Short mmCIF file of C-alpha atoms in Angstrom, two decimals:
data_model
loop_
_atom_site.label_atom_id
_atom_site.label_comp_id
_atom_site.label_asym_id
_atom_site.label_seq_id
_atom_site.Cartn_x
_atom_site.Cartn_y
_atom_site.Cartn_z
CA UNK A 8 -23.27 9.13 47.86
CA UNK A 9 -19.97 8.57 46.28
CA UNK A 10 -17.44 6.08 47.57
CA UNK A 11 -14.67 9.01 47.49
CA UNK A 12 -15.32 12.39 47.83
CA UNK A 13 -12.73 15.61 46.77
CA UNK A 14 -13.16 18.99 46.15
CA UNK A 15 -12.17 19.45 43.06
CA UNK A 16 -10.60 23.23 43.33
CA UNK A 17 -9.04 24.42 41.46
CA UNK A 18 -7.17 25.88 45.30
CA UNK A 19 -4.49 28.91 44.43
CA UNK A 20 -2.16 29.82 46.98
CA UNK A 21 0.81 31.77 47.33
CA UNK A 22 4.18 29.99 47.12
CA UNK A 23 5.54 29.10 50.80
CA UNK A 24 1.94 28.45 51.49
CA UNK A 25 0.63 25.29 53.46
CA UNK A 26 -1.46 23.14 51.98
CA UNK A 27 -4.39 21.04 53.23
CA UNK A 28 -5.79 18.49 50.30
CA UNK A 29 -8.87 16.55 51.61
CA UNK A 30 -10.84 13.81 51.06
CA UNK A 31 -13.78 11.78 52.79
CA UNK A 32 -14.95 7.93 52.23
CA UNK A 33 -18.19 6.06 52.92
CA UNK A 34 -16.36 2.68 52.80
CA UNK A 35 -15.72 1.76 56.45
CA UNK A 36 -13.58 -1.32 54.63
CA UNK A 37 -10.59 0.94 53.22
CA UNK A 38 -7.45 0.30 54.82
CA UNK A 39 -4.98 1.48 52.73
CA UNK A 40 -5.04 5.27 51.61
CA UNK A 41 -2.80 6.91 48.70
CA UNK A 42 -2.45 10.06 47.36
CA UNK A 43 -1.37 10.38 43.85
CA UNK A 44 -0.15 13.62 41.74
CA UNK A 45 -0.91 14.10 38.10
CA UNK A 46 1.02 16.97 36.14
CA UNK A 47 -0.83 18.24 33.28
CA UNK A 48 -1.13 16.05 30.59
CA UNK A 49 1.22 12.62 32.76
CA UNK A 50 0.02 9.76 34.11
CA UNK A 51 -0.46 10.06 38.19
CA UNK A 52 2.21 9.06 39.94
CA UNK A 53 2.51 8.02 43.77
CA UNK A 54 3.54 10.41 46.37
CA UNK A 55 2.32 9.13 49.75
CA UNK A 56 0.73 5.98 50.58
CA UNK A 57 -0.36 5.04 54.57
CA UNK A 58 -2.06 2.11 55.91
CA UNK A 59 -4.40 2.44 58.30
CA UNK A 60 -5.31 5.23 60.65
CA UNK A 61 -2.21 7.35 61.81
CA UNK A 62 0.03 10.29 60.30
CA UNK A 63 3.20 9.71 58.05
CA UNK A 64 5.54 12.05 56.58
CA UNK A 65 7.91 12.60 53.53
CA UNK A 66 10.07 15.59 53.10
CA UNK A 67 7.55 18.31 52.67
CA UNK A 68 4.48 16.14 52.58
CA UNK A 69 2.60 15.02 55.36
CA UNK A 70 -0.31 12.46 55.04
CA UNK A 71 -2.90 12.45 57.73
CA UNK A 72 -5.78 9.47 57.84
CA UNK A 73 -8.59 9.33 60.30
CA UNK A 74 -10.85 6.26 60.06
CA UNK A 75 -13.13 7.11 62.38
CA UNK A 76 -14.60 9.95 60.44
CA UNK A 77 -13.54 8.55 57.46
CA UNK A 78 -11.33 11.31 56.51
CA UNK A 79 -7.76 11.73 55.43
CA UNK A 80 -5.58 14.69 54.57
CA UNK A 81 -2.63 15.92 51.85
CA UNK A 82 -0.34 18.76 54.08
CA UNK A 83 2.30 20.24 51.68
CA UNK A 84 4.44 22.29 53.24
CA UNK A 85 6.44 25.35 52.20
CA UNK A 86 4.38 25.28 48.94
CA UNK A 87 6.97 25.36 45.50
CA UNK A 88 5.32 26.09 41.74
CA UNK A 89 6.68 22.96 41.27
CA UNK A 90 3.66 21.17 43.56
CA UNK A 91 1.48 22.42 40.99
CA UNK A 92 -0.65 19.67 39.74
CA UNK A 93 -4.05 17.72 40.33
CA UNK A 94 -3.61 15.70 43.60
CA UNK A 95 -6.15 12.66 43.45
CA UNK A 96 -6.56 10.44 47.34
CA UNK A 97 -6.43 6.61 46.13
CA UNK A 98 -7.94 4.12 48.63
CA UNK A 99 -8.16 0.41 48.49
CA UNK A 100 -9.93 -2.14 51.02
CA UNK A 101 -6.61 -4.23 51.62
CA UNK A 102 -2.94 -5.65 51.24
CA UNK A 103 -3.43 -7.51 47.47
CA UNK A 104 -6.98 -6.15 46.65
CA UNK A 105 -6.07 -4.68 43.18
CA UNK A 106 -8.90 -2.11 43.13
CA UNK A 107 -8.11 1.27 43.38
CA UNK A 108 -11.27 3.94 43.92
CA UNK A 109 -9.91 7.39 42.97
CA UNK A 110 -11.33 11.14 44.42
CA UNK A 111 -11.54 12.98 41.64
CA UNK A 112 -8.66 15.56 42.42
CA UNK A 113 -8.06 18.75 43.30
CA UNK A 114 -6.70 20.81 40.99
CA UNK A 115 -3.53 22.93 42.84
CA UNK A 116 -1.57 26.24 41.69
CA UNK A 117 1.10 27.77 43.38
CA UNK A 118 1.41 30.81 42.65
CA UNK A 119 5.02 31.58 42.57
CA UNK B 20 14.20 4.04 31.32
CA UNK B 21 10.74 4.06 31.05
CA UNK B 22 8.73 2.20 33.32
CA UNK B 23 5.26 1.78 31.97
CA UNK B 24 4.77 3.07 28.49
CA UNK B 25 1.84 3.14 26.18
CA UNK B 26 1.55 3.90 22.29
CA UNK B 27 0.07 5.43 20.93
CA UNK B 28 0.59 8.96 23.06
CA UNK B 29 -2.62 10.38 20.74
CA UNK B 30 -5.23 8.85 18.39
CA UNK B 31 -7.73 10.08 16.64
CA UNK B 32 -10.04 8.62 14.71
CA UNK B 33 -13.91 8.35 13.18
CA UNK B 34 -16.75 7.19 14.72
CA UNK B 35 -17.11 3.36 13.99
CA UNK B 36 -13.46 2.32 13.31
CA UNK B 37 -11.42 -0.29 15.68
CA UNK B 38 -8.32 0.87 17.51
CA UNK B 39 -5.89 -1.09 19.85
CA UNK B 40 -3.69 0.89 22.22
CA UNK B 41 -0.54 -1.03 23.81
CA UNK B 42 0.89 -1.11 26.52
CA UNK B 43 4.20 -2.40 28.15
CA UNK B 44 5.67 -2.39 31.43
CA UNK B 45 10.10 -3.47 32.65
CA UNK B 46 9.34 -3.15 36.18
CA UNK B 47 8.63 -6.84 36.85
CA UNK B 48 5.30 -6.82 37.81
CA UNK B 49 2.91 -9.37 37.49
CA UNK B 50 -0.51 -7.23 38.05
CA UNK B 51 -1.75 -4.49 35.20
CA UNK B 52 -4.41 -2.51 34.52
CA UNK B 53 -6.49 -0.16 32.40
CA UNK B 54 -7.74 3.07 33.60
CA UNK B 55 -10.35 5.95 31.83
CA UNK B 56 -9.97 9.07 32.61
CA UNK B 57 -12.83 10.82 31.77
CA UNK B 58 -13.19 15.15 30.77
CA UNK B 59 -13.91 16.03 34.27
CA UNK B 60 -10.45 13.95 35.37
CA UNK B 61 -12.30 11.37 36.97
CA UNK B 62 -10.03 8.57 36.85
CA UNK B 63 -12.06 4.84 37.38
CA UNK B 64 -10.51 1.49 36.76
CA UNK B 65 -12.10 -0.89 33.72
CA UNK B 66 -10.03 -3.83 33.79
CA UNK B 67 -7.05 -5.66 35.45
CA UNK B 68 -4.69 -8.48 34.37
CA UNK B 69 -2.84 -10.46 37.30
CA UNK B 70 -0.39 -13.53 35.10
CA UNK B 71 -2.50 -13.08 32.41
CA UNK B 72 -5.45 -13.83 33.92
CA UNK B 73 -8.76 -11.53 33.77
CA UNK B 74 -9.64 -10.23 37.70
CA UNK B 75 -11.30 -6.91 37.13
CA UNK B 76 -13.65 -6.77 34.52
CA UNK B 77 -15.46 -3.25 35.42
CA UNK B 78 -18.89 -2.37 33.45
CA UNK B 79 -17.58 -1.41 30.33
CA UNK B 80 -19.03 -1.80 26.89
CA UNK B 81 -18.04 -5.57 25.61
CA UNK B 82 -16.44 -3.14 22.02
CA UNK B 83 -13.72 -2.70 25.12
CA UNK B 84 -11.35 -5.64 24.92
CA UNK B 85 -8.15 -5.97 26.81
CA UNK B 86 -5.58 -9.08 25.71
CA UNK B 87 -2.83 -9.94 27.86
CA UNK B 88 -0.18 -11.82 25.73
CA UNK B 89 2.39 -12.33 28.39
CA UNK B 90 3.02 -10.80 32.11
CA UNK B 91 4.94 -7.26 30.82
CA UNK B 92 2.45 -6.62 28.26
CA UNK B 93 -1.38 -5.44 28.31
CA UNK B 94 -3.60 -3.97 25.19
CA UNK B 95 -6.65 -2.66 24.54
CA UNK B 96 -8.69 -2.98 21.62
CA UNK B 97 -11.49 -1.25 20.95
CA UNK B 98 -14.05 -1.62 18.18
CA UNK B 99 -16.93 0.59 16.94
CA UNK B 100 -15.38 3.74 18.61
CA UNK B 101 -17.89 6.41 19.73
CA UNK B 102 -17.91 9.98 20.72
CA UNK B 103 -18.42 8.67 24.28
CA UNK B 104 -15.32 7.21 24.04
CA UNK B 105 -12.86 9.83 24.11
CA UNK B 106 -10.90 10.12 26.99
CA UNK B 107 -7.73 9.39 28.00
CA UNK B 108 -6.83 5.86 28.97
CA UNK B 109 -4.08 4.73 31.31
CA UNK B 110 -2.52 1.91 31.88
CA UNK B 111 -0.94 0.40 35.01
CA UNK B 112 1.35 -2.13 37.18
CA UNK B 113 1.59 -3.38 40.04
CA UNK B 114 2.64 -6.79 41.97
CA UNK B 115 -0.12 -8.80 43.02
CA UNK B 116 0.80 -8.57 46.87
CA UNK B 117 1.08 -4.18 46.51
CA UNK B 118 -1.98 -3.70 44.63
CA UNK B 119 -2.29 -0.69 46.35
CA UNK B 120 0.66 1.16 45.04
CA UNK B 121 0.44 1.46 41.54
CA UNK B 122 2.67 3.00 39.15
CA UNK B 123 0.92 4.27 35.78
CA UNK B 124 1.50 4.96 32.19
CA UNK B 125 2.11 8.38 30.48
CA UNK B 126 -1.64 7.75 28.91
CA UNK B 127 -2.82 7.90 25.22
CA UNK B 128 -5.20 11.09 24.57
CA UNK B 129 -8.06 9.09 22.59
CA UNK B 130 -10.34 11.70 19.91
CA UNK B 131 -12.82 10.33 18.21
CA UNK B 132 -14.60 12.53 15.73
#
């Protein structure tokens, strides 16, 4: 079993769609949970980062973890072409540890 | 201004030769790293700098070797390149107390032929 887990896609949905991104973990030693969006041919850059278990939102992005089932959640709201991209989760086992394991992204359109 | 850069943006090259890809980052941090990201986009760390100093050495081939000259600078050098090797590579910051936020690199597209 891999450490991260993501459906790789690619999802298509309608612009003004919501969006659920998702990934799951085997690592019961994560604590601190990114997501990450890549445009086609850039680097990934950060878009949501939460510690712990617990819900935190930016703008039109909501990012959902749940430790106990080792899960955690992307919500994009109000969906814009512009959101198109591959959305990888990020997770790392604590404040300082410099080791990042990746999902291996979902692929998004939004279809405008 | 750019953050983190990298040059080349593309290489390509034959089977066998040596390469070096550079990178350099004006954000201050003291933590950097290089990334592979495979065909299938799977992104997986290979090694990571914090002052200089070696802390991540993934299992990578020992042709892979990264050189950290001062705190804003990490390369890669790569000898004996292989079709195996083509991916793209990124590079990354971050400061040693936020390793979990990183901020990455515009990556160099690597072809070897």
């Amino acid at each position: 079993q891999k450490e991260v887990e993501q459906d790789p896609g690619p999802l298509s949905v309608p612009e003004g769609a919501i969006v659920s991104l998702n990934c799951t973990y085997s690592n019961s030693a994560f604590q601190y949970f990114m997501w990450y969006r890549q445009y086609s041919r850039k680097g990934p850059e950060l878009l949501m980062y939460t510690y712990s278990s617990g819900n935190k939102e930016d703008g039109r992005f909501t990012a959902q973890v749940d430790k106990s089932s080792k899960y955690i959640s992307l919500f994009i709201r109000d969906s814009q072409p512009s959101d198109s991209a591959t959305y990888l989760c990020a997770m790392s086992t604590g404040a300082g540890s410099y080791q990042l394991t990746f999902g291996k992204g979902t692929k998004l359109s939004v279809i405008p | 201004d750019t953050a983190v850069s990298q040059t080349p943006k593309y290489l390509v090259t034959q089977m066998g030769n040596d390469k070096s890809i550079k990178c350099e980052q004006n954000l201050g941090h003291d933590t950097m790293y290089w990334y592979k990201q495979d065909s299938k986009k799977f992104l997986k760390i290979m090694f990571s700098y914090n002052n200089k100093e070696l802390i991540i050495n993934e299992t990578v081939p020992n042709r892979f070797s990264p050189k950290s000259p001062d705190k804003a600078h990490l390369n890669l050098h790569i000898n004996s390149l292989e079709l195996g090797d083509s991916a793209v590579y990124f590079c990354a910051s971050s400061q040693s107390d936020r390793g979990e936020t990183q901020y990455f690199g515009p990556g160099t597209r690597l072809l070897v032929l």
